CSV table of C-alpha atoms in Angstrom, one decimal:
chain,number,residue,atom,x,y,z
A,940,MET,CA,73.9,83.5,81.2
A,941,PHE,CA,74.7,85.4,84.3
A,942,GLY,CA,71.6,87.1,85.8
A,943,SER,CA,69.3,85.7,83.2
A,944,GLU,CA,66.7,84.8,85.8
A,945,LEU,CA,66.3,88.5,86.7
A,946,ARG,CA,65.5,89.7,83.2
A,947,SER,CA,61.7,89.7,83.9
A,948,VAL,CA,61.9,91.2,87.3
A,949,GLU,CA,60.5,94.7,87.9
A,950,GLU,CA,63.0,97.5,88.5
A,951,ALA,CA,61.7,98.2,92.0
A,952,ASP,CA,62.1,94.6,92.9
A,953,LEU,CA,65.7,94.6,91.5
A,954,VAL,CA,66.5,97.5,93.8
A,955,ALA,CA,65.0,95.6,96.7
A,956,GLU,CA,67.0,92.6,95.8
A,957,ILE,CA,70.2,94.6,95.7
A,958,GLN,CA,69.4,96.1,99.1
A,959,ALA,CA,68.6,92.7,100.6
A,960,CYS,CA,71.8,91.1,99.2
A,961,THR,CA,73.9,94.0,100.4
A,962,ARG,CA,72.6,93.5,103.9
A,963,ALA,CA,73.1,89.7,103.7
A,964,GLU,CA,76.6,90.2,102.3
A,965,ALA,CA,77.5,92.4,105.3
A,966,GLN,CA,75.9,89.9,107.7
A,967,ALA,CA,77.9,87.0,106.2
A,968,ALA,CA,81.1,89.0,106.4
A,969,ALA,CA,80.4,89.9,110.0
A,970,ARG,CA,79.9,86.2,110.9
A,971,ARG,CA,83.1,85.4,109.1
A,972,LEU,CA,85.1,88.0,111.0
A,973,ALA,CA,83.5,86.8,114.2
A,974,ALA,CA,85.0,83.4,113.5
A,975,VAL,CA,88.3,85.0,112.6
A,976,GLY,CA,88.2,87.0,115.8
A,977,GLU,CA,87.6,83.9,117.9
A,978,LEU,CA,90.6,82.3,116.2
A,979,ALA,CA,92.6,85.4,116.9
A,980,ALA,CA,91.6,85.4,120.6
A,981,ARG,CA,92.6,81.8,121.0
A,982,ALA,CA,96.0,82.6,119.4
A,983,THR,CA,96.6,85.4,122.0
A,984,GLU,CA,95.4,83.6,125.1
A,985,PRO,CA,98.0,82.1,127.5
A,986,ASP,CA,98.2,78.4,126.9
A,987,ASP,CA,100.2,75.7,128.5
A,988,ASP,CA,99.6,73.1,125.8
A,989,GLU,CA,102.3,71.8,123.4
A,990,ARG,CA,101.6,74.5,120.9
A,991,GLN,CA,103.5,77.0,123.0
A,992,GLN,CA,106.6,75.0,122.1
A,993,TRP,CA,106.1,75.4,118.4
A,994,LEU,CA,108.8,77.2,116.4
A,995,VAL,CA,106.1,79.3,114.7
A,996,ASP,CA,104.0,81.4,117.0
A,997,LEU,CA,100.2,80.9,117.4
A,998,TRP,CA,99.4,84.2,115.6
A,999,ALA,CA,101.3,83.1,112.5
A,1000,CYS,CA,99.6,79.7,112.7
A,1001,ALA,CA,96.2,81.4,112.9
A,1002,ALA,CA,97.1,83.6,110.0
A,1003,ALA,CA,98.1,80.5,108.0
A,1004,GLU,CA,94.7,78.9,108.7
A,1005,VAL,CA,92.8,82.1,107.7
A,1006,SER,CA,94.9,82.4,104.6
A,1007,ALA,CA,94.1,78.9,103.5
A,1008,ALA,CA,90.4,79.2,104.4
A,1009,MET,CA,89.9,82.4,102.5
A,1010,GLY,CA,92.4,81.9,99.7
A,1011,ILE,CA,94.3,85.1,100.5
A,1012,SER,CA,97.9,86.1,101.3
A,1013,HIS,CA,99.4,85.6,104.7
A,1014,HIS,CA,99.7,89.4,105.1
A,1015,ARG,CA,96.0,89.9,104.3
A,1016,ALA,CA,95.1,87.1,106.7
A,1017,LYS,CA,96.9,88.8,109.5
A,1018,GLN,CA,94.9,92.0,108.7
A,1019,GLN,CA,91.7,90.0,109.0
A,1020,LEU,CA,92.8,88.6,112.4
A,1021,ALA,CA,93.5,92.1,113.6
A,1022,ILE,CA,90.1,93.4,112.4
A,1023,GLY,CA,88.3,90.4,113.9
A,1024,LEU,CA,90.0,90.8,117.2
A,1025,SER,CA,89.3,94.6,117.3
A,1026,LEU,CA,85.6,94.0,116.7
A,1027,ARG,CA,85.5,91.4,119.4
A,1028,GLU,CA,87.4,93.2,122.1
A,1029,ARG,CA,87.3,96.9,121.4
A,1030,LEU,CA,84.4,97.8,119.1
A,1031,PRO,CA,81.4,95.8,120.2
A,1032,LYS,CA,78.8,98.4,119.2
A,1033,VAL,CA,80.3,98.7,115.7
A,1034,ALA,CA,80.4,94.9,115.6
A,1035,ALA,CA,76.6,94.8,116.4
A,1036,LEU,CA,75.9,97.2,113.5
A,1037,PHE,CA,78.0,95.0,111.3
A,1038,SER,CA,76.2,91.8,112.4
A,1039,ALA,CA,72.9,93.4,111.6
A,1040,GLY,CA,74.1,94.2,108.1
A,1041,ALA,CA,73.8,97.9,108.6
A,1042,ILE,CA,77.4,98.8,107.6
A,1043,SER,CA,79.8,97.2,105.1
A,1044,ALA,CA,83.0,95.2,105.6
A,1045,ALA,CA,85.0,98.0,103.9
A,1046,LEU,CA,83.6,100.5,106.3
A,1047,VAL,CA,84.4,98.3,109.3
A,1048,SER,CA,88.0,97.8,108.0
A,1049,THR,CA,88.6,101.5,107.9
A,1050,ILE,CA,87.0,102.0,111.4
A,1051,THR,CA,89.2,99.4,113.0
A,1052,TRP,CA,92.4,100.7,111.4
A,1053,ARG,CA,91.7,104.4,112.2
A,1054,THR,CA,91.1,103.5,115.8
A,1055,HIS,CA,93.8,101.0,116.5
A,1056,LEU,CA,96.1,103.5,118.3
A,1057,VAL,CA,93.5,104.0,121.1
A,1058,ILE,CA,95.0,102.3,124.1
A,1059,SER,CA,92.6,103.0,126.9
A,1060,ALA,CA,89.7,100.6,127.2
A,1061,GLU,CA,87.5,103.3,128.6
A,1062,LEU,CA,88.2,105.7,125.7
A,1063,ALA,CA,87.9,102.9,123.2
A,1064,ALA,CA,84.4,102.3,124.5
A,1065,ARG,CA,83.4,105.9,124.2
A,1066,ILE,CA,84.8,106.1,120.6
A,1067,ASP,CA,83.0,102.8,119.8
A,1068,ALA,CA,79.7,104.3,120.9
A,1069,ALA,CA,80.2,107.6,119.1
A,1070,ILE,CA,81.2,105.8,115.9
A,1071,ALA,CA,78.2,103.4,116.1
A,1072,GLU,CA,75.9,106.4,116.4
A,1073,HIS,CA,77.0,107.9,113.1
A,1074,ALA,CA,78.3,104.9,111.1
A,1075,ARG,CA,75.0,104.1,109.3
A,1076,GLY,CA,75.3,107.3,107.4
A,1077,TRP,CA,78.9,106.9,106.4
A,1078,GLY,CA,78.5,104.5,103.5
A,1079,ALA,CA,78.3,107.1,100.8
A,1080,LEU,CA,81.4,109.1,102.0
A,1081,SER,CA,84.6,109.1,100.0
A,1082,GLN,CA,87.5,107.3,101.6
A,1083,GLN,CA,89.1,110.6,102.6
A,1084,ARG,CA,85.9,112.1,104.1
A,1085,LEU,CA,85.3,108.8,105.9
A,1086,GLU,CA,88.8,108.8,107.5
A,1087,LEU,CA,88.3,112.5,108.5
A,1088,ALA,CA,84.9,111.7,110.2
A,1089,ILE,CA,86.5,108.8,112.2
A,1090,ASP,CA,89.5,110.9,113.0
A,1091,ALA,CA,87.3,113.7,114.3
A,1092,ILE,CA,85.7,111.3,116.8
A,1093,VAL,CA,89.0,109.9,117.9
A,1094,GLU,CA,90.4,113.4,118.3
A,1095,THR,CA,87.5,114.4,120.5
A,1096,HIS,CA,87.8,111.5,122.9
A,1097,ASP,CA,91.5,110.6,122.7
A,1098,PRO,CA,93.8,113.3,121.2
A,1099,ASP,CA,96.8,111.3,122.3
A,1100,ALA,CA,95.9,108.6,119.7
A,1101,ARG,CA,96.4,111.2,116.9
A,1102,ARG,CA,99.6,112.2,118.5
A,1103,ARG,CA,100.8,108.6,118.5
A,1104,PHE,CA,100.0,108.3,114.8
A,1105,HIS,CA,101.9,111.5,114.0
A,1106,GLU,CA,104.9,110.3,116.0
A,1107,ALA,CA,104.9,107.0,114.2
A,1108,ALA,CA,104.6,108.8,110.8
A,1109,ARG,CA,107.6,110.9,111.7
A,1110,ASN,CA,109.6,107.7,111.7
A,1111,CYS,CA,108.6,106.8,108.1
A,1112,ASP,CA,111.6,106.3,105.9
A,1113,VAL,CA,112.9,104.0,103.1
A,1114,GLN,CA,116.5,102.8,103.0
A,1115,ILE,CA,118.1,100.9,100.1
A,1116,GLY,CA,121.2,98.8,100.4
A,1117,LYS,CA,123.3,97.5,103.3
A,1118,PRO,CA,127.0,96.6,103.4
A,1119,ASP,CA,126.3,92.9,103.7
A,1120,ASP,CA,123.9,92.7,100.7
A,1121,ALA,CA,124.8,89.8,98.3
A,1122,THR,CA,126.5,90.9,95.1
A,1123,GLY,CA,124.1,92.2,92.5
A,1124,THR,CA,121.2,92.7,94.9
A,1125,ALA,CA,120.2,95.4,97.3
A,1126,SER,CA,117.9,95.2,100.3
A,1127,VAL,CA,115.0,97.6,100.6
A,1128,TYR,CA,113.5,98.3,104.0
A,1129,GLY,CA,111.6,101.0,105.8
A,1130,ARG,CA,108.3,102.2,107.1
A,1131,LEU,CA,105.4,103.8,105.3
A,1132,THR,CA,102.0,105.1,106.4
A,1133,ALA,CA,99.3,102.5,106.2
A,1134,PRO,CA,97.5,104.0,103.2
A,1135,ASP,CA,100.8,104.3,101.2
A,1136,ALA,CA,101.8,100.8,102.1
A,1137,ALA,CA,98.4,99.5,100.9
A,1138,LEU,CA,98.7,101.3,97.6
A,1139,LEU,CA,102.2,100.0,97.1
A,1140,GLN,CA,101.2,96.5,98.0
A,1141,GLN,CA,98.2,96.6,95.5
A,1142,ARG,CA,100.4,98.0,92.7
A,1143,ILE,CA,103.1,95.3,93.3
A,1144,LEU,CA,100.4,92.6,93.2
A,1145,GLN,CA,98.9,94.0,89.9
A,1146,LEU,CA,102.3,93.9,88.2
A,1147,SER,CA,103.5,90.6,89.6
A,1148,THR,CA,100.4,88.9,88.3
A,1149,SER,CA,100.5,90.5,84.9
A,1150,VAL,CA,102.9,87.7,83.5
A,1151,CYS,CA,101.6,84.4,82.1
A,1152,GLU,CA,101.5,81.2,84.2
A,1153,ALA,CA,104.6,79.8,82.5
A,1154,ASP,CA,106.8,82.5,84.0
A,1155,PRO,CA,109.5,80.5,85.9
A,1156,ARG,CA,110.0,83.0,88.7
A,1157,SER,CA,108.7,82.5,92.2
A,1158,ALA,CA,106.0,84.9,93.6
A,1159,GLY,CA,108.6,86.6,95.7
A,1160,GLN,CA,110.9,87.1,92.7
A,1161,ARG,CA,108.0,88.6,90.6
A,1162,ARG,CA,107.2,91.0,93.5
A,1163,ALA,CA,110.8,92.2,93.6
A,1164,ALA,CA,110.8,92.6,89.8
A,1165,ALA,CA,107.5,94.5,90.0
A,1166,LEU,CA,109.0,97.0,92.4
A,1167,GLY,CA,111.7,97.7,89.9
A,1168,ALA,CA,109.2,98.0,87.1
A,1169,ILE,CA,107.2,100.5,89.2
A,1170,ALA,CA,110.3,102.6,89.7
A,1171,ALA,CA,110.7,102.6,85.9
A,1172,GLY,CA,107.1,103.8,85.4
A,1173,ALA,CA,105.9,100.5,83.8
A,1174,ASP,CA,102.3,99.4,83.8
A,1175,GLN,CA,103.2,95.7,83.1
A,1176,LEU,CA,106.0,93.3,84.0
A,1177,ALA,CA,108.1,91.7,81.3
A,1178,CYS,CA,107.5,87.9,81.2
A,1179,HIS,CA,110.3,85.4,81.4
A,1180,CYS,CA,108.6,82.4,79.9
A,1181,ASN,CA,110.4,82.7,76.6
A,1182,SER,CA,107.3,81.3,74.8
A,1183,PRO,CA,106.5,82.9,71.3
A,1184,GLN,CA,102.8,82.4,72.1
A,1185,CYS,CA,103.0,84.5,75.2
A,1186,PRO,CA,101.0,87.8,74.9
A,1187,ARG,CA,103.9,89.4,76.6
A,1188,ALA,CA,106.6,87.8,74.3
A,1189,GLY,CA,109.0,90.4,73.0
A,1190,ALA,CA,107.8,93.1,75.4
A,1191,PRO,CA,110.8,95.3,76.3
A,1192,ASP,CA,112.0,95.4,79.9
A,1193,PRO,CA,110.8,98.8,81.1
A,1194,ARG,CA,113.9,99.2,83.2
A,1195,ALA,CA,116.2,99.2,80.1
A,1196,THR,CA,114.8,102.6,79.0
A,1197,ALA,CA,115.1,104.1,82.4
A,1198,ILE,CA,118.9,103.7,82.7
A,1199,VAL,CA,121.2,106.0,80.8
A,1200,ILE,CA,124.9,105.0,80.4
A,1201,HIS,CA,127.4,107.8,79.8
A,1202,ALA,CA,130.6,106.8,78.0
A,1203,ILE,CA,133.6,109.0,78.3
A,1204,THR,CA,136.5,108.6,75.9
A,1205,THR,CA,139.9,110.2,76.1
């Protein structure tokens, strides 16, 4: 049984074990991201070898390798590459804290994304030092308070970074449909803020994986269907396996109740 070897351990020792494992977990994550950062650096270095002639660029190749190694999506792998490269090249003091197990991978992820619009190497170094000075005490903060704390440091040292974010946010938009869309389909494209995009991505993943393994649709088709289900306010996706044993068998398509047809007779 899971954890059975700990049943006789004193409570104080359990707490000490939790603390030690938390530190070890952070150290292992730091080493993993250091390896990812090295891979990212190699993908961005000028190179005259035959790989420069590949149809797929080196960053995409590195993301594919990280995706396979970690068992994650290509998109999440690219995020890991960006975090690893940022720790390696822009946030060495934060990286040192991470390597010591003093801060978590989740905290590091937020730090890298909230500082990625800082362009100047000199200002990035100042922000890195200021964040490293305070980051040990940020673990208990809510996500919102954490982001505000990081943003306050960025604002102090590089107000233009916040301006660049607001300028990018002003370009946020979502468009549906183009004249050249195939019959019966509509393209969806646009730009969201990073937090909104992360929430949408997580929700789409939850719904697209709520069907059984026998569902014949591809992962992409399920994600597209999940977006429609979200628009209909559904919390699950209708399964297309047509098996009577499926727990989702007979479940109504949530989109059906979200559409009203008005018939006009004369």
